[in-house]
Short mmCIF file of C-alpha atoms (C1' of nucleotides) in Angstrom, two decimals:
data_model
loop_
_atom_site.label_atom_id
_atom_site.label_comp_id
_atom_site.label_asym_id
_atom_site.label_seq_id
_atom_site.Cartn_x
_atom_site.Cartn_y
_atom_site.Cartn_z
CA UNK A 132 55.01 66.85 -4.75
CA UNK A 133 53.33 67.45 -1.47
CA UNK A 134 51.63 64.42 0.55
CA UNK A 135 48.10 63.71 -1.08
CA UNK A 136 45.61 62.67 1.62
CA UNK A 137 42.67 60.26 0.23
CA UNK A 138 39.89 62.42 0.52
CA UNK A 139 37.54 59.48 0.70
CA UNK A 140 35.48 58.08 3.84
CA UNK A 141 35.27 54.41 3.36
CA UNK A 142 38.41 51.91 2.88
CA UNK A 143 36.19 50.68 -0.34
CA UNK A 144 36.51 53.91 -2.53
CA UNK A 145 33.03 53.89 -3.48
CA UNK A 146 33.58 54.66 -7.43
CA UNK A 147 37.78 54.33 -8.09
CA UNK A 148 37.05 53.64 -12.04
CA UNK A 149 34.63 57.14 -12.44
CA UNK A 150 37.83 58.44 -10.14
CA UNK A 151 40.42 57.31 -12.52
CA UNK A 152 38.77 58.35 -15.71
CA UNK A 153 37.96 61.78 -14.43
CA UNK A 154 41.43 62.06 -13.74
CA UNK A 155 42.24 61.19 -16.87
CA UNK A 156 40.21 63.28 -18.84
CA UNK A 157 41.40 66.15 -16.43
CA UNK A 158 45.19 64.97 -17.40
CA UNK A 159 44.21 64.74 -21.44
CA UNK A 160 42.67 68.39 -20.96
CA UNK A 161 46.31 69.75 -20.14
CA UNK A 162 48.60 67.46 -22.05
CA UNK A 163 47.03 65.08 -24.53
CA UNK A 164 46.80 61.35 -24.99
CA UNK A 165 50.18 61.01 -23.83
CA UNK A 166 49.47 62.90 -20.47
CA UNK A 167 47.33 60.22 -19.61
CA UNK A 168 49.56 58.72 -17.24
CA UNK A 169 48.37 55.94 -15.01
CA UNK A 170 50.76 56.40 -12.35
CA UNK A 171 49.68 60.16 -12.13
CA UNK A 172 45.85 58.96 -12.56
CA UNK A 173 45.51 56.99 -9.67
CA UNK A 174 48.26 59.58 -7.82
CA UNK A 175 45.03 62.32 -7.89
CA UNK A 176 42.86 59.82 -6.62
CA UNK A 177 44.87 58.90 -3.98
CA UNK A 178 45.09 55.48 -4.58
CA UNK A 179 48.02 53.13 -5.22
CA UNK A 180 49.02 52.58 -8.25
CA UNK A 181 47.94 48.97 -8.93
CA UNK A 182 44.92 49.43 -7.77
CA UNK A 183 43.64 50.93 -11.49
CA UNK A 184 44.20 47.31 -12.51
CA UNK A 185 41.21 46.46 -10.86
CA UNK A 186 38.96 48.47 -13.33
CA UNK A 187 41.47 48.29 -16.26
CA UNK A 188 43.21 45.57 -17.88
CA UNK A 189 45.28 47.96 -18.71
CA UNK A 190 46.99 51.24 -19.60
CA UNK A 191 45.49 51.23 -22.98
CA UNK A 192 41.75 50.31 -21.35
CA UNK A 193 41.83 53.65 -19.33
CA UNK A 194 43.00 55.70 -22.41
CA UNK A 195 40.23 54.57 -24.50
CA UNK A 196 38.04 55.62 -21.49
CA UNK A 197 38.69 58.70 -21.62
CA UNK A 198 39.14 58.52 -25.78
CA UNK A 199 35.40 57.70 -25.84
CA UNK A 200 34.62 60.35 -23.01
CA UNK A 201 36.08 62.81 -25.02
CA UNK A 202 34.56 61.72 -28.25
CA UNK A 203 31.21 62.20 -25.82
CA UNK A 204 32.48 65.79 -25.21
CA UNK A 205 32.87 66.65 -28.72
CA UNK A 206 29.58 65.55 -29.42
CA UNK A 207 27.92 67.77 -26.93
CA UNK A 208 29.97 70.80 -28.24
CA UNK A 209 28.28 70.26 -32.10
CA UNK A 210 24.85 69.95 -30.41
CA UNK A 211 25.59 73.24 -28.25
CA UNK A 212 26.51 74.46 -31.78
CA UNK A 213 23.42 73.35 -33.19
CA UNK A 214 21.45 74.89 -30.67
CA UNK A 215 22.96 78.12 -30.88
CA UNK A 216 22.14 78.03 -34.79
CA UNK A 217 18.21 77.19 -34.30
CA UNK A 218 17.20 80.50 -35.94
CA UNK A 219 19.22 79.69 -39.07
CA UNK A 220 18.70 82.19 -42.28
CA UNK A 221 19.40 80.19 -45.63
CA UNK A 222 17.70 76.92 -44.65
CA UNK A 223 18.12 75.10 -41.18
CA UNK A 224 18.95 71.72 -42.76
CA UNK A 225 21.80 73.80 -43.94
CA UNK A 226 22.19 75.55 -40.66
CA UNK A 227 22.57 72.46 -39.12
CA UNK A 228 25.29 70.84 -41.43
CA UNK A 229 27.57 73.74 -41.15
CA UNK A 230 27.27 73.84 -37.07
CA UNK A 231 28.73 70.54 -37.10
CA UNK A 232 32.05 71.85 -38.91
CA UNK A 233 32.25 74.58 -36.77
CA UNK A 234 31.48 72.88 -33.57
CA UNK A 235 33.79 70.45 -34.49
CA UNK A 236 36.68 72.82 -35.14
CA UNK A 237 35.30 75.43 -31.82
CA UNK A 238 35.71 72.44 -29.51
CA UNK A 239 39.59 71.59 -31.12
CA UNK A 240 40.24 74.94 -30.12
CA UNK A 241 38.82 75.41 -26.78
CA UNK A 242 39.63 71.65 -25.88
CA UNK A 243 42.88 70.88 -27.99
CA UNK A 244 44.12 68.09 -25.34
CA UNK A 245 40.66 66.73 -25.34
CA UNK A 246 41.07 66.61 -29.25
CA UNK A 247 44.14 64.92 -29.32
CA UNK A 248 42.41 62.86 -27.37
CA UNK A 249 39.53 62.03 -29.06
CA UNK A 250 41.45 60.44 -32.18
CA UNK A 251 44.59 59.38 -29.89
CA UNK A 252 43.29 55.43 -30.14
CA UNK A 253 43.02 54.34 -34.10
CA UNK A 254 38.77 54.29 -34.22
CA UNK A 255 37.67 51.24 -36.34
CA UNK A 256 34.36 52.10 -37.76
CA UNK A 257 32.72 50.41 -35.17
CA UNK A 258 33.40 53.23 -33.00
CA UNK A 259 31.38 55.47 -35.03
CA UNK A 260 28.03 54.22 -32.76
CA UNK A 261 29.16 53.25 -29.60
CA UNK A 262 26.77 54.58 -26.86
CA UNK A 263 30.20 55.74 -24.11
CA UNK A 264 30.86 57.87 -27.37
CA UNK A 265 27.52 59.69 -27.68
CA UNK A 266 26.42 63.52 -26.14
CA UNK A 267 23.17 64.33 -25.16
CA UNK A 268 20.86 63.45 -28.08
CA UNK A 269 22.34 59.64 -27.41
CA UNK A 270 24.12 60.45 -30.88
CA UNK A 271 28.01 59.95 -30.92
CA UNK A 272 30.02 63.03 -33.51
CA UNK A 273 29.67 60.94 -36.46
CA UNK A 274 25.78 60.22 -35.90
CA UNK A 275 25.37 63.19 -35.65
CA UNK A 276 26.81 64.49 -38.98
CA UNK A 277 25.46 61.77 -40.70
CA UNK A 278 22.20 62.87 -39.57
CA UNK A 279 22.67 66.78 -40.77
CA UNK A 280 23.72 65.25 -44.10
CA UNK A 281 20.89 63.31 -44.07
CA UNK A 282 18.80 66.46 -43.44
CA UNK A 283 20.44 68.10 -46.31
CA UNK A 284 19.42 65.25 -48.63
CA UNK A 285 15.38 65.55 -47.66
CA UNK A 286 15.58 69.64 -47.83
CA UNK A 287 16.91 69.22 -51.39
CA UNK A 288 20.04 70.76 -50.57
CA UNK A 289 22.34 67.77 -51.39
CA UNK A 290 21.73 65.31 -54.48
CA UNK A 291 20.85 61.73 -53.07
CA UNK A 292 23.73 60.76 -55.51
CA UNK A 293 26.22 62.26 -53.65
CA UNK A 294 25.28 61.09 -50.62
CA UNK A 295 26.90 58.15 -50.37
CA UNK A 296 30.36 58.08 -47.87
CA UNK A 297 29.92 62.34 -47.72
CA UNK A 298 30.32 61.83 -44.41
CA UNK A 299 34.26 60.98 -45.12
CA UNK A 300 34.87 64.06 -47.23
CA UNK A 301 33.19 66.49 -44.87
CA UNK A 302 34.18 65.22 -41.98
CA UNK A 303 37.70 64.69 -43.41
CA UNK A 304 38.10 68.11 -44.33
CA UNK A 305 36.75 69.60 -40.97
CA UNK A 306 38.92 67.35 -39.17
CA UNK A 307 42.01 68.61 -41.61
CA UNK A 308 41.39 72.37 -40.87
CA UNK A 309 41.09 71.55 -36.96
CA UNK A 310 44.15 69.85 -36.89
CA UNK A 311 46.21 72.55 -38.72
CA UNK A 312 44.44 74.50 -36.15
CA UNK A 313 45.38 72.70 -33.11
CA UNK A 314 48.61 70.91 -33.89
CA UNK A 315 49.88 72.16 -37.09
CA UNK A 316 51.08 75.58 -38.78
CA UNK A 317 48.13 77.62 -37.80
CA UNK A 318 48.26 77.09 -34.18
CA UNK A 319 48.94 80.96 -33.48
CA UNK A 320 45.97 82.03 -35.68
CA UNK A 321 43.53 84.38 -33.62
CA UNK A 322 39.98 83.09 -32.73
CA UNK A 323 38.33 85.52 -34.74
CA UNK A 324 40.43 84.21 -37.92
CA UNK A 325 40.05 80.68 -37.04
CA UNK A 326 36.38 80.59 -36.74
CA UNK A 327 36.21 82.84 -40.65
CA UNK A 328 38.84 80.35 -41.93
CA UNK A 329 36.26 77.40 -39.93
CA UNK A 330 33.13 79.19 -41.89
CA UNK A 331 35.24 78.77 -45.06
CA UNK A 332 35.60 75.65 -44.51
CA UNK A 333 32.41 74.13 -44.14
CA UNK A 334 30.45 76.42 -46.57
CA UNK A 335 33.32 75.12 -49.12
CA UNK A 336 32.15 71.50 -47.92
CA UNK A 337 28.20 72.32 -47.97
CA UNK A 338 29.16 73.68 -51.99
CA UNK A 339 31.32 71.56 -53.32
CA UNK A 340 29.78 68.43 -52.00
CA UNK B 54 70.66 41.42 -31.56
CA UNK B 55 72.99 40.06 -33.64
CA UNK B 56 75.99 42.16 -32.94
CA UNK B 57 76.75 44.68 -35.63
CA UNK B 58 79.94 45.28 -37.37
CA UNK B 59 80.81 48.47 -38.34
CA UNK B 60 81.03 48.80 -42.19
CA UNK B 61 83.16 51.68 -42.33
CA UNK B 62 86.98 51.52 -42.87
CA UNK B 63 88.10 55.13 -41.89
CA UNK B 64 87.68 55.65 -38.32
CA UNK B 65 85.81 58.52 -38.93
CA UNK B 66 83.11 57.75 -40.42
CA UNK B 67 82.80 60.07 -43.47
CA UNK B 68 79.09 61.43 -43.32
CA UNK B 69 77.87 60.29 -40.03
CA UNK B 70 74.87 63.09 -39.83
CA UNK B 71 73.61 61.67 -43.29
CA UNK B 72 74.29 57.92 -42.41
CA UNK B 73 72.30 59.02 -39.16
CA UNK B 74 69.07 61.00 -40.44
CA UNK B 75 69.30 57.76 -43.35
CA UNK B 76 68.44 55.75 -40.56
CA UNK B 77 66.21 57.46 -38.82
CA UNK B 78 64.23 57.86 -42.21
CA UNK B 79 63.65 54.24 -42.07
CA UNK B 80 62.77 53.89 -38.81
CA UNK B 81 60.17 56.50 -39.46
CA UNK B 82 59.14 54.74 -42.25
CA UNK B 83 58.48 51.61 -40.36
CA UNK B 84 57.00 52.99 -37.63
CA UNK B 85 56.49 56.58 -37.55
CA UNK B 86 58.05 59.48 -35.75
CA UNK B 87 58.02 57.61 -32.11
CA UNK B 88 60.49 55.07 -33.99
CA UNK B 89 63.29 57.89 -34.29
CA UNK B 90 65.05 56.36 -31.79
CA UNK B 91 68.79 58.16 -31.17
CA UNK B 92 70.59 54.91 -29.90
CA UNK B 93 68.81 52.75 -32.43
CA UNK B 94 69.86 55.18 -35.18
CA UNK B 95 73.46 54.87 -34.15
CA UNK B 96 73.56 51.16 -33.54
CA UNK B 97 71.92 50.93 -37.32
CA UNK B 98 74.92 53.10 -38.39
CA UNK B 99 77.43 51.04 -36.11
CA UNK B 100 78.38 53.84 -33.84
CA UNK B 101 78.28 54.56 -30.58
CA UNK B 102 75.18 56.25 -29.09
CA UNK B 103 77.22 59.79 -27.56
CA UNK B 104 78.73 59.91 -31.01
CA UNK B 105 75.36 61.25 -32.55
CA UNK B 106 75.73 64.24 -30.53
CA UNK B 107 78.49 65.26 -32.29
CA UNK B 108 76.16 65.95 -35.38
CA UNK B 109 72.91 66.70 -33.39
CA UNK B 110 72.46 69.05 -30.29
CA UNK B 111 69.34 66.37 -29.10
CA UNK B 112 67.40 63.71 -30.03
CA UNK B 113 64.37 66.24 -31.05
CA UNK B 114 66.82 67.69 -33.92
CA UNK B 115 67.89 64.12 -35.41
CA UNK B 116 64.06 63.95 -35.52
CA UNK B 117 63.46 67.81 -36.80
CA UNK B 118 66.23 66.29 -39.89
CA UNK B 119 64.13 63.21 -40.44
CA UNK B 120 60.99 65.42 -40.70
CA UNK B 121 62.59 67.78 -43.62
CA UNK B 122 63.50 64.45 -45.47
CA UNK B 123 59.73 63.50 -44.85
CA UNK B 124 58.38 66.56 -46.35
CA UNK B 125 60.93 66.52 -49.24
CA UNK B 126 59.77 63.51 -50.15
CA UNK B 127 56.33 64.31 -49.92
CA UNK B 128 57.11 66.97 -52.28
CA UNK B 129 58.65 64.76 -54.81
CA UNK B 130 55.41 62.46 -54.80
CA UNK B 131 53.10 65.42 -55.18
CA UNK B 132 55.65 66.02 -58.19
CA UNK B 133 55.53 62.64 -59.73
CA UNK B 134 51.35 62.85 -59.59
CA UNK B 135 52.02 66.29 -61.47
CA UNK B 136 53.92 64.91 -64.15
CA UNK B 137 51.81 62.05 -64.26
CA UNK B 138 48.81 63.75 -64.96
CA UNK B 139 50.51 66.27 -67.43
CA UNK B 140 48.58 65.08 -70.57
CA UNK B 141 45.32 66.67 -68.49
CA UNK B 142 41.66 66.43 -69.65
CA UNK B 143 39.88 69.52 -68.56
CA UNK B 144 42.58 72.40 -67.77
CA UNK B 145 46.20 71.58 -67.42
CA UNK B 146 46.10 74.34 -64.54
CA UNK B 147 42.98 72.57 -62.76
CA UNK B 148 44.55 68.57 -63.52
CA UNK B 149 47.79 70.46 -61.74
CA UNK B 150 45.57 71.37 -58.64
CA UNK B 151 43.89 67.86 -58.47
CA UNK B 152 47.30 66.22 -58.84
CA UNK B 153 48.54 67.89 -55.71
CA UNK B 154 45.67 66.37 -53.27
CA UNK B 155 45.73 62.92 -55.29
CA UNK B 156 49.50 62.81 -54.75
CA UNK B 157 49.39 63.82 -51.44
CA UNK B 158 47.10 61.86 -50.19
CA UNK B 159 48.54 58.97 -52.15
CA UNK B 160 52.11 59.58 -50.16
CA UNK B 161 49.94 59.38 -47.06
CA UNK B 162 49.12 55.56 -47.73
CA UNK B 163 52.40 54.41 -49.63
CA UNK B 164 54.31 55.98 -46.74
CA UNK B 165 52.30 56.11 -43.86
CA UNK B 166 55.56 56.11 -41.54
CA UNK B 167 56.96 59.09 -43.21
CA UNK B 168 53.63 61.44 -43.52
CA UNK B 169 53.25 60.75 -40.03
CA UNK B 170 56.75 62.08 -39.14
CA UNK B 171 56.65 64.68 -41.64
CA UNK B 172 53.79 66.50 -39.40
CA UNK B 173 55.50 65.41 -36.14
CA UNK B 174 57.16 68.66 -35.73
CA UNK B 175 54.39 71.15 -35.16
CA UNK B 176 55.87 73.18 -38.22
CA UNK B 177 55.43 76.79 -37.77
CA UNK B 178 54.69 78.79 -40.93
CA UNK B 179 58.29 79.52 -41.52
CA UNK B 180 58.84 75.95 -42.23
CA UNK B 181 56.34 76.63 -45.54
CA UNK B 182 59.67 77.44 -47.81
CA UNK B 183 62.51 75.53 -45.87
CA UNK B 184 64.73 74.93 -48.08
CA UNK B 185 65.54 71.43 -47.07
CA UNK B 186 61.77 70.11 -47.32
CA UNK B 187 61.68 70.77 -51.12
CA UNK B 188 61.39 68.51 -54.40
CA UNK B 189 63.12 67.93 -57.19
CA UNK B 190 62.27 71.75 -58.40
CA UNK B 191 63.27 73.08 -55.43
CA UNK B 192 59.47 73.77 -54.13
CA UNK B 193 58.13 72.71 -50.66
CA UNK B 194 54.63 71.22 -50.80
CA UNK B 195 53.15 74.28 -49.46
CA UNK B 196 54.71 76.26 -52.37
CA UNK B 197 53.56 73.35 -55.15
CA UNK B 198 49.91 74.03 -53.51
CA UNK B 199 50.45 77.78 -53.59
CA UNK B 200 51.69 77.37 -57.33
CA UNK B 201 48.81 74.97 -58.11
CA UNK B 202 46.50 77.81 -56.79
CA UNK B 203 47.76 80.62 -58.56
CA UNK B 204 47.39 78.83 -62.14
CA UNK B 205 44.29 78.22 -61.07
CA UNK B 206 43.56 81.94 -60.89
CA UNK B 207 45.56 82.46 -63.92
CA UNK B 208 43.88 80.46 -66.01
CA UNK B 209 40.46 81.63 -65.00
CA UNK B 210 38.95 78.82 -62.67
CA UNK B 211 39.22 80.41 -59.28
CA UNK B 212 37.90 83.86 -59.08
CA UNK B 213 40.98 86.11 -57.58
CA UNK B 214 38.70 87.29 -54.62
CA UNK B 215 38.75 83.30 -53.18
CA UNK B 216 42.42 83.21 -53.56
CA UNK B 217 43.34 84.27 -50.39
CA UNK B 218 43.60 81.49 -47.48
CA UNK B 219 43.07 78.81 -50.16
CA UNK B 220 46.06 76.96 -49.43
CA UNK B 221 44.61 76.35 -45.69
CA UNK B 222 41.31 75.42 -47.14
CA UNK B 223 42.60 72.44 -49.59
CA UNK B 224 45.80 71.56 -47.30
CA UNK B 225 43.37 71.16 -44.73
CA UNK B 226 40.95 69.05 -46.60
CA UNK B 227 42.99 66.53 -48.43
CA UNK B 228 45.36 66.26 -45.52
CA UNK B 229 42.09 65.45 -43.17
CA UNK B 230 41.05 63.17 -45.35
CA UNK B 231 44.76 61.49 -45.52
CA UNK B 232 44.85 60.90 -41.92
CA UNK B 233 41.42 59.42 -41.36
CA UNK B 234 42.64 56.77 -43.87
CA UNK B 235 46.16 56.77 -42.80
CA UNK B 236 45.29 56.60 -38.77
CA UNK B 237 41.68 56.55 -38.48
CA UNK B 238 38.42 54.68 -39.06
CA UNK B 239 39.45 54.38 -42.81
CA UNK B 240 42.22 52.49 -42.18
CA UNK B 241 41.41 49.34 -43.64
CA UNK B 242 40.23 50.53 -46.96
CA UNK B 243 41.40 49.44 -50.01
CA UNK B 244 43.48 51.10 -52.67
CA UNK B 245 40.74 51.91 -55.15
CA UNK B 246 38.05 52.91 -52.70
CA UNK B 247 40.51 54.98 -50.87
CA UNK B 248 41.62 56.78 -54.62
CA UNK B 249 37.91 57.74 -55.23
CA UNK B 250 37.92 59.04 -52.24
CA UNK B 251 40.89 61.22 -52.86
CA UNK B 252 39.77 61.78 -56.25
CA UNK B 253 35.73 63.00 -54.45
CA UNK B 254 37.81 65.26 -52.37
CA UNK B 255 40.28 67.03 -54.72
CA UNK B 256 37.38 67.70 -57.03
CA UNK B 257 34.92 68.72 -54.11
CA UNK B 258 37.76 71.10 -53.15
CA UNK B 259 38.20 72.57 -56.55
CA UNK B 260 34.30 73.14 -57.12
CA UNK B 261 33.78 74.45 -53.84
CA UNK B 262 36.58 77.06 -52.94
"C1'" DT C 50 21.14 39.91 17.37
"C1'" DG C 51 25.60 37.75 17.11
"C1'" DT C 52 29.21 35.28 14.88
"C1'" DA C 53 32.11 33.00 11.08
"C1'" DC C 54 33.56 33.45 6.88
"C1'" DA C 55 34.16 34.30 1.87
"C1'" DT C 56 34.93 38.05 -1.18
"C1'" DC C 57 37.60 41.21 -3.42
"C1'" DA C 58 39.01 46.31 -3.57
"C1'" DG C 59 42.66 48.08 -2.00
"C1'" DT C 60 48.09 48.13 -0.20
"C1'" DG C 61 53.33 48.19 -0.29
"C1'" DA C 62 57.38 46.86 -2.27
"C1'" DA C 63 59.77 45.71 -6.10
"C1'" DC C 64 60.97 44.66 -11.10
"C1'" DG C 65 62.81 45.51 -15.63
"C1'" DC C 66 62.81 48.42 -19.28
"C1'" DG C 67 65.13 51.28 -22.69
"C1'" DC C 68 65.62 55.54 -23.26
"C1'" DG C 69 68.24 60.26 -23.60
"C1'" DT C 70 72.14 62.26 -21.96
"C1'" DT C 71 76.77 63.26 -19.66
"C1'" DC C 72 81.52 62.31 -18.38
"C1'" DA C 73 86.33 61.74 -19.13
"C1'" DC C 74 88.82 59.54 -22.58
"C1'" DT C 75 91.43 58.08 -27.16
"C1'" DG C 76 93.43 57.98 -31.30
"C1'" DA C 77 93.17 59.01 -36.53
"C1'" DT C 78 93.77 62.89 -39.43
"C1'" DG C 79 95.54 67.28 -41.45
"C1'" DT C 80 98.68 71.00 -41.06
"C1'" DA C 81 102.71 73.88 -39.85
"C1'" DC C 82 107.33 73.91 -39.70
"C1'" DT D 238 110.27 64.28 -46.81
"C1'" DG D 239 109.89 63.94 -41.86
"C1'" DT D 240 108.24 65.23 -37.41
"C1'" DA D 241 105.32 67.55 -33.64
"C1'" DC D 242 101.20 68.82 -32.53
"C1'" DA D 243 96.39 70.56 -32.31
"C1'" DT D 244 91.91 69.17 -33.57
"C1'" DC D 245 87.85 66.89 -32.92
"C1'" DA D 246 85.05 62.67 -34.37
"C1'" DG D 247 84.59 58.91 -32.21
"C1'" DT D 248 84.61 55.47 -27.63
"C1'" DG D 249 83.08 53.15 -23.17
"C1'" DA D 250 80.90 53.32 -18.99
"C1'" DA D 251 77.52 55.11 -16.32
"C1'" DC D 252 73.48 57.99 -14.68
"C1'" DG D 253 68.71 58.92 -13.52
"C1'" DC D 254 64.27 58.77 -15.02
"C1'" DG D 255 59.45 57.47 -14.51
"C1'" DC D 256 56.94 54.49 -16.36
"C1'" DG D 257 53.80 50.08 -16.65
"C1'" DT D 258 53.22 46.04 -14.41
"C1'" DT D 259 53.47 41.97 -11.07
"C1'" DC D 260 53.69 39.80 -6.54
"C1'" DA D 261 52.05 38.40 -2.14
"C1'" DC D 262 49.43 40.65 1.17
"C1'" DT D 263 45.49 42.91 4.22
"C1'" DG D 264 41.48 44.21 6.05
"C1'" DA D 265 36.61 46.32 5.35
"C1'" DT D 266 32.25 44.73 3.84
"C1'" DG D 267 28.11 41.82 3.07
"C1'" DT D 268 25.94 37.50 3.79
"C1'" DA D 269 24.61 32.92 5.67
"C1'" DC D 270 23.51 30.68 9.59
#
DNA sequence: TGTACATCAGTGAACGCGCGTTCACTGATGTAC
DNA sequence: TGTACATCAGTGAACGCGCGTTCACTGATGTAC
């Protein structure tokens, strides 16, 4: 509630629409999709309010902003996972299938507003390659699983004949435990049993696949 | 905006709480949780907005009544898939495990309005046996997934030393997959595609717990 | 180098919206005598 | 059977809220001459 002063140097803000969606990925953090807010948004910036419509049509244009920047985020949080997994025992086409479940479900926990996020505008299956979606490797989340299973295929640990839509049942079921994780009756659960009940998970996915 | 006559002829009402979470049931099944609207639940019922606090302490518990109906009747689907599957190739105990996923995620696309405000309320784990989310055999669907898990011990296709956390495991699985085609990128798919799917998933679940 | 001007990113004020919720009330009903 | 009265489920009017969005505008900047 106290006076914001625009902490910028030039009338012309230099980037406002970087400005706005940082803000809003800041306000998702705390709150969720619905805590994107574009009265508050441009509030932090310390511009007026109608000045977002010059970089967004809309409300629902700056949401999917920061929808696809979180989408980005998750992405970087499997390949972190990935990376941290390098020295896999029991195969590291293997190793590198189950780091995406349990990236997945680490960031939902560490990030849950970002999570909420992430899936807060309906994705048509276009979504699954857009580049404003993608983490380092230029791969967006679901690239980047289908890639692992993929990997699984060539090491021999996956039938070719069951390759075909895996990517909906294991990414369904990763995405199931994460949100009873993050929004549903196992909210309270300790890290420690989340991340066992995460390991579960995908090694039931990486077997009964 | 036609104006509304009230179809009552007591002046109190009768069952105004019922008549109220009635309506709010179909507004949720139009249009999800969001749609509970108090003062469009009253004028449905003909009543004055204020009267609904008579019956409800706040809009959240008209909502909280709504979601117990939801989950009741996701109970009674997962209980018509049960029944319909009772003449079972392969294991009446496993075709009784199967049939909870398949029905469940089968509510998920009949009623997409109602599974969405059945998980509206982030339920905590007391909310498992509520009495007032249960079928027709007085069973939430947490307990008809606990029961399906047990015969599945019982009869020898789950070893006991995997029983533990199971529920979490499939829940988490088939209801992932139910809201990727309920909200997300599978949206659009058809009925058949989206039953193999369910069908892949239940089956992946039972082989890989 | 100086000037005129078009551009367009920002301002400030205002709007309608529909909601949830509160207030003081009214009048039908059931019960006690 | 009749009457008085307490109860409490409903009414009607009003509120504040904060939002998204639109309007006519202003004034810094870059460019053409």
């Amino acid at each position: 509630v106290t006076a914001r002063v625009p902490d910028r140097d030039t009338y012309r803000h230099g980037d406002l629409r970087r400005a706005l969606v940082d803000a809003g990925i800041d306000l998702a953090r705390t709150g969720g999709p619905t805590a994107v807010v574009l009265r508050e948004a441009t509030r932090r910036v310390g511009v007026s309010p109608n000045a977002a419509y010059r970089h967004f049509v809309d409300r629902a244009a700056l949401l999917g902003a920061v929808c696809d920047a979180a989408q980005a985020a998750l992405a970087r949080a499997i390949e972190d996972e990935q990376e941290r997994v390098r020295t896999s025992r029991g195969g590291a086409a293997r190793g590198r299938f189950l780091a995406v479940g349990t990236g997945y479900i680490r960031f939902a926990r560490t990030e849950p507003g970002l999570f909420r996020a992430a899936f807060s505008v309906p994705a048509n299956l276009d979504g699954r390659s857009a580049p404003a979606r993608a983490g380092r490797r230029g791969l967006t989340p679901f690239q980047l699983l289908s890639a692992a299973l993929d990997d699984l295929v060539q090491a021999g640990d996956l039938p070719a004949a069951r390759r075909r839509d895996a990517e909906f049942l294991a990414w369904g079921a990763v995405h199931g435990l994460a949100t009873l994780l993050v929004d549903g009756p196992l909210r309270g659960l300790g890290a420690d049993d989340a991340s066992r009940l995460a390991d579960r998970m995908t090694v039931m996915v990486a077997d009964g696949l």
